[in-house]
Each structure stands twice: as C-alpha cells, then as structure tokens.
Short mmCIF file of C-alpha atoms in Angstrom, two decimals:
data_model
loop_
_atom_site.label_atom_id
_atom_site.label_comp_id
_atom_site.label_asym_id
_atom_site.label_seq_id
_atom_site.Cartn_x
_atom_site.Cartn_y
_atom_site.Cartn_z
CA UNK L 15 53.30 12.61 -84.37
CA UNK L 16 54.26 16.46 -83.35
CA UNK L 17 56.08 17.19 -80.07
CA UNK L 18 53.14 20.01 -79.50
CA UNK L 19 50.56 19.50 -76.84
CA UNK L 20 47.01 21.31 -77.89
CA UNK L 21 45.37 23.20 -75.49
CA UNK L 22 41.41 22.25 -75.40
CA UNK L 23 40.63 23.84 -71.94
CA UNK L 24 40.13 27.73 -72.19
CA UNK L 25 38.91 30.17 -69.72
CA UNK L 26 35.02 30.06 -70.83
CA UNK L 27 34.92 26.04 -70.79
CA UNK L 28 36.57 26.03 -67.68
CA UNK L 29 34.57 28.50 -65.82
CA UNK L 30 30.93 26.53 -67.09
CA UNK L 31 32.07 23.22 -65.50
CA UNK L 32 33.28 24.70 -62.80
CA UNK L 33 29.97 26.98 -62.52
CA UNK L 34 28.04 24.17 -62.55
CA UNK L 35 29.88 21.63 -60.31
CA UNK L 36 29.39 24.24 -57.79
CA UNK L 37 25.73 24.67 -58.33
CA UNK L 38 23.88 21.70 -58.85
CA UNK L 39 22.30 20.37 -55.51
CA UNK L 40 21.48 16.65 -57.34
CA UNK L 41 24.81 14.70 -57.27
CA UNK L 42 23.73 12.11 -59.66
CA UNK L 43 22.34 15.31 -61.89
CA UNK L 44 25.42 16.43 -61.55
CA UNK L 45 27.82 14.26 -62.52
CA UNK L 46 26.06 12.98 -65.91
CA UNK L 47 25.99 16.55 -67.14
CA UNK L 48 29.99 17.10 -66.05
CA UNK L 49 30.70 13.52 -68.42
CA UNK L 50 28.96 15.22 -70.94
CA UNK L 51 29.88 18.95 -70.94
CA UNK L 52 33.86 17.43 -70.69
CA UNK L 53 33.11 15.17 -74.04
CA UNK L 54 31.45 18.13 -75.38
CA UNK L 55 33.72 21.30 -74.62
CA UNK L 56 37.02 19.54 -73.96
CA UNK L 57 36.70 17.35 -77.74
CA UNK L 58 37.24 14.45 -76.13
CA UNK L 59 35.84 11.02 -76.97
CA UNK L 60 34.81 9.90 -73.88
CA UNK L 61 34.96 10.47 -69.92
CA UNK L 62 33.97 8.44 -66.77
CA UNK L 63 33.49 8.93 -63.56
CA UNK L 64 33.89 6.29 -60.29
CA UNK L 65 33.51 6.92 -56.70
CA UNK L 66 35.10 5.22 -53.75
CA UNK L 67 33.04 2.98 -51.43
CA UNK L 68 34.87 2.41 -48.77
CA UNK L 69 33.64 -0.23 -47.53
CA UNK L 70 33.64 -2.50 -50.43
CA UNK L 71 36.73 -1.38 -51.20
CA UNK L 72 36.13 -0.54 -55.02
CA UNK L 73 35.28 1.93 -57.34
CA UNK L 74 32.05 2.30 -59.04
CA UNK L 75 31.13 4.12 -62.26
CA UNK L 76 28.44 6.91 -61.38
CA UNK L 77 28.73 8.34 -64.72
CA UNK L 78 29.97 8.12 -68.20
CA UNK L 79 29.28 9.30 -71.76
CA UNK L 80 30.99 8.67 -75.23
CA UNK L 81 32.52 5.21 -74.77
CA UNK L 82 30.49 1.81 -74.81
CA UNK L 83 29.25 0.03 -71.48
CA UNK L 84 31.03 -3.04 -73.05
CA UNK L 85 34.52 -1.03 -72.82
CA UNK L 86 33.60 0.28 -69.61
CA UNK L 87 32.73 -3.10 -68.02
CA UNK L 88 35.87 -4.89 -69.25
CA UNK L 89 37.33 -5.81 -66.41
CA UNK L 90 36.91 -5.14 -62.01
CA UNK L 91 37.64 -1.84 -60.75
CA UNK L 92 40.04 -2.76 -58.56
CA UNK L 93 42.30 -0.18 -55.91
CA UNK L 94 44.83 -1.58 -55.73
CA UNK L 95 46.77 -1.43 -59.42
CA UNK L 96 49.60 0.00 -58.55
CA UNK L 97 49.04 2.23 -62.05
CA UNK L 98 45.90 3.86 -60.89
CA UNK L 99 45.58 7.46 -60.28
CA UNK L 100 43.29 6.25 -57.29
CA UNK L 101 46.49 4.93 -55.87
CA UNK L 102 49.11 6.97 -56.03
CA UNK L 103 47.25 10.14 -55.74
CA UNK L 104 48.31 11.87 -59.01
CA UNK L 105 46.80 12.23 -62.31
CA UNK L 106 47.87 9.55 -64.96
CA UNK L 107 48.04 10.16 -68.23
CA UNK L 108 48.39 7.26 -70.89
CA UNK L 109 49.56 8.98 -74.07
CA UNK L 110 49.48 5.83 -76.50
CA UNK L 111 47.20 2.79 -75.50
CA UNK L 112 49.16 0.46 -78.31
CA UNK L 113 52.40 1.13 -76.92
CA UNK L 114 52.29 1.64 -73.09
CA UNK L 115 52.83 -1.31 -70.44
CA UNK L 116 50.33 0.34 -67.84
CA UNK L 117 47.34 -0.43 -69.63
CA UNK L 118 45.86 -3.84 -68.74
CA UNK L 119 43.35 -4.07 -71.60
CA UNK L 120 44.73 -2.54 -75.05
CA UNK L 121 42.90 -4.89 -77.57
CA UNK L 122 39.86 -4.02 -76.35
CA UNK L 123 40.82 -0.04 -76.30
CA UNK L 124 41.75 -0.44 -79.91
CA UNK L 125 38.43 -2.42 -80.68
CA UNK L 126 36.59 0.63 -78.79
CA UNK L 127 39.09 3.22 -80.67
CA UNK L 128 40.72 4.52 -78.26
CA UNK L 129 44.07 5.83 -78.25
CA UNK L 130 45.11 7.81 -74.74
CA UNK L 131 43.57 8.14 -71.51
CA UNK L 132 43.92 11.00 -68.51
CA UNK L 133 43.08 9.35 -65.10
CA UNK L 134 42.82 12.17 -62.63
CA UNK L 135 41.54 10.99 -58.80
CA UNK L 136 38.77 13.17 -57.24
CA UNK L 137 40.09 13.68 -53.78
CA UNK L 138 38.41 15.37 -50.65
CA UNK L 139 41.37 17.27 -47.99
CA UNK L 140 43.92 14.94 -49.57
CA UNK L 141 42.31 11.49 -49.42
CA UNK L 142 40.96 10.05 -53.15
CA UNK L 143 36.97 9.99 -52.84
CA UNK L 144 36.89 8.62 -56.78
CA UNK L 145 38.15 9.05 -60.62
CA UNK L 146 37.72 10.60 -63.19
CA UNK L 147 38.96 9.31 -66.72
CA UNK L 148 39.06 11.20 -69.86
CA UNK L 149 39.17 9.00 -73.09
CA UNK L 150 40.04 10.15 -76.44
CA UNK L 151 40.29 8.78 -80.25
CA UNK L 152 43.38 10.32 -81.06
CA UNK L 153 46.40 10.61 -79.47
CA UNK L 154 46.44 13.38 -77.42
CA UNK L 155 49.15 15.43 -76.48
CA UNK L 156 48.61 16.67 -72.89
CA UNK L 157 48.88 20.12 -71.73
CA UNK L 158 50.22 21.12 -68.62
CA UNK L 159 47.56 24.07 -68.42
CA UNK L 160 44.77 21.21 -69.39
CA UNK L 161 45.99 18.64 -66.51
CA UNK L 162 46.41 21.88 -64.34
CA UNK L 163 42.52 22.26 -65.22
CA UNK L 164 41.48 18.82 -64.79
CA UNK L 165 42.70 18.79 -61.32
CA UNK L 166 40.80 21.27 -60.66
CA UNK L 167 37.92 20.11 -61.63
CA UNK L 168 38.27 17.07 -59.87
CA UNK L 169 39.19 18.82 -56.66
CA UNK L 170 35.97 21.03 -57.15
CA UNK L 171 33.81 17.83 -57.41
CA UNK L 172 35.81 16.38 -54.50
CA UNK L 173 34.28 19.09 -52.50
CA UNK L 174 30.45 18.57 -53.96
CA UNK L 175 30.76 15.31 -53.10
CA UNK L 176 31.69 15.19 -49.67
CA UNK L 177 29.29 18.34 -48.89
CA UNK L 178 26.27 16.13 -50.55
CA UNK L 179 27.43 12.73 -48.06
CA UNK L 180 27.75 14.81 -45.19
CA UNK L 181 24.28 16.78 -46.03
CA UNK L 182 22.27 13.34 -46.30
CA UNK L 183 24.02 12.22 -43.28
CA UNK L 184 22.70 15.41 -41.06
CA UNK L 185 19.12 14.44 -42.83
CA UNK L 186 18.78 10.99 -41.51
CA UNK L 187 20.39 12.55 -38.35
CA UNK L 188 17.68 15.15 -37.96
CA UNK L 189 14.88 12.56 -39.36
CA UNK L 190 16.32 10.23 -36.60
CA UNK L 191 16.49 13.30 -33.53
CA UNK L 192 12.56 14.15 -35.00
CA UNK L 193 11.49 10.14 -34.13
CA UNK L 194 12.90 10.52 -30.14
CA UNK L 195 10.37 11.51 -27.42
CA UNK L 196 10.15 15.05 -26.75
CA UNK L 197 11.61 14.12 -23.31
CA UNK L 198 15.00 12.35 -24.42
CA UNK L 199 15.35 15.89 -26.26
CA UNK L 200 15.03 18.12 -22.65
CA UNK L 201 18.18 20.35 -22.66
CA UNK L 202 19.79 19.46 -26.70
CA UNK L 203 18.08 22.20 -27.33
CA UNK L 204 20.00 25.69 -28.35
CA UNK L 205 19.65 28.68 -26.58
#
C-alpha cells in the first residue's frame, strides 16, 4: 500500500454540494441527494447520514446510499462510544477496517466490502446535531484537503439543519398565535 493520499475532492465537486446544501428548502430532499452526489463525485462506495434526537438520546439514519440496509442496521447507534466522531467532536477516520481496534463490527464490514470509513459529526455553533460517514471499498488514503472539505460540508449542513428546525418551529408558532382570539392578541402586534 503507497504512503500517498489521493485527492477526490476538487474545486467543481466541492462547490455543487455545497451549492446545493445551501439551496434546497426540503431537508429530507436534501440530504438523499448529498448521500448520493458524495458516492457519486467523491468515488466513494458508500455514505450515511444520522441526526441527533436529543431526547432519545441516539442517532438516526436520515439518509444513505451505496451500502446495504443489512450493514447499516448492524448494530444500535449508540452516543456514547467513546470512538465516535459524535463524541469527541472531530472527524474519525478508520483507514483499514481488518486491522483497526475502533471498529466494533469488522466481519460484517468485510462481508459488506468495506475497507475504511471517514466519520465526520455535523455540528451546529459547536454542539454535534448528527454524522456523517463516508464508506469506501478500498483503502483509502485520506487527504488533509479532502477531510478539510468534508468538514465543511458537514458544517454547511449543520447550518441547513438547524435553520429548517427552527423554521418549522416559528410555523407551528405562528399556526398556534393564528388559533388565539383576536383579543389575547391586543397590543403583540408591531408597529
């Protein structure tokens, strides 16, 4: 195995994900095409992404595309693995699933051929809001420019996501405000 990492993020790819992570009003749209366009433009085998409900306390897969619902439902989603990017904040990268002690589940990675996975978290002003994980066949040698870029990306759907939870909440707020009697309303109203 060479010592050289290969770059598979350029400029173009980089600015049509980001393009459309900022531009998609559907969420759920949204982050089916990003699993997609990543698998697609990056040459990767798979990728996933989980969101954080807080209060359940887990993670749960939103999206994913190019690796088998059997893989993906191996095992709970748990928080607290000390291992996850979730946790500590920072992007993991698992280089070789046959060889590293970190993974939890590396028969069935081989059965699904997999070799190495990037975990990056999706975070929101600091605080982790979900995951995303980037799967490949091969063993992949990381670039510094491509986790550089992945961040990014994650950080930019960090953003989408809050935006969308805090739009619905102002919705049900209005739809809620809309229900009162005009007289509970006397003087909320703006100049």
């Amino acid at each position: 195995m060479s010592d050289e990492t290969e770059r598979r993020i350029h400029l173009q790819e980089f600015k049509k994900i980001s393009k459309a992570i900022l531009t998609y009003r559907d969420v759920n749209l949204l982050v089916n095409h990003v699993v997609k366009h990543i698998c697609k433009s990056f040459c990767v085998t798979g990728c996933s992404i989980m969101l954080y409900d807080e209060r359940a306390g887990q993670l749960f897969r939103v999206a994913s595309h190019g690796v088998s619902e059997e893989y993906l439902n191996k095992g709970p989603l748990m928080v607290d693995d000390q291992y996850t990017a979730f946790v500590t904040g920072e992007p993991i990268f698992v280089e070789d699933f046959a060889s590293d002690d970190r993974v939890k589940y590396p028969e069935e990675a081989a059965k699904e051929g997999l070799s190495s996975m990037l975990s990056v978290p999706i975070k929101y002003r600091g605080a982790p809001v979900g995951l995303i994980r980037i799967y490949n066949a091969e063993l992949w040698r990381l670039d510094d420019d491509d986790l550089e870029s992945f961040c990014l990306i994650a950080l930019q759907l960090g953003l989408v996501i809050e935006n969308n939870g805090l739009v619905n909440f102002f919705d049900k707020v209005k739809g809620a405000m809309e229900l009162l009697p005009p007289r509970l309303l006397e003087g909320l109203e703006g100049p």
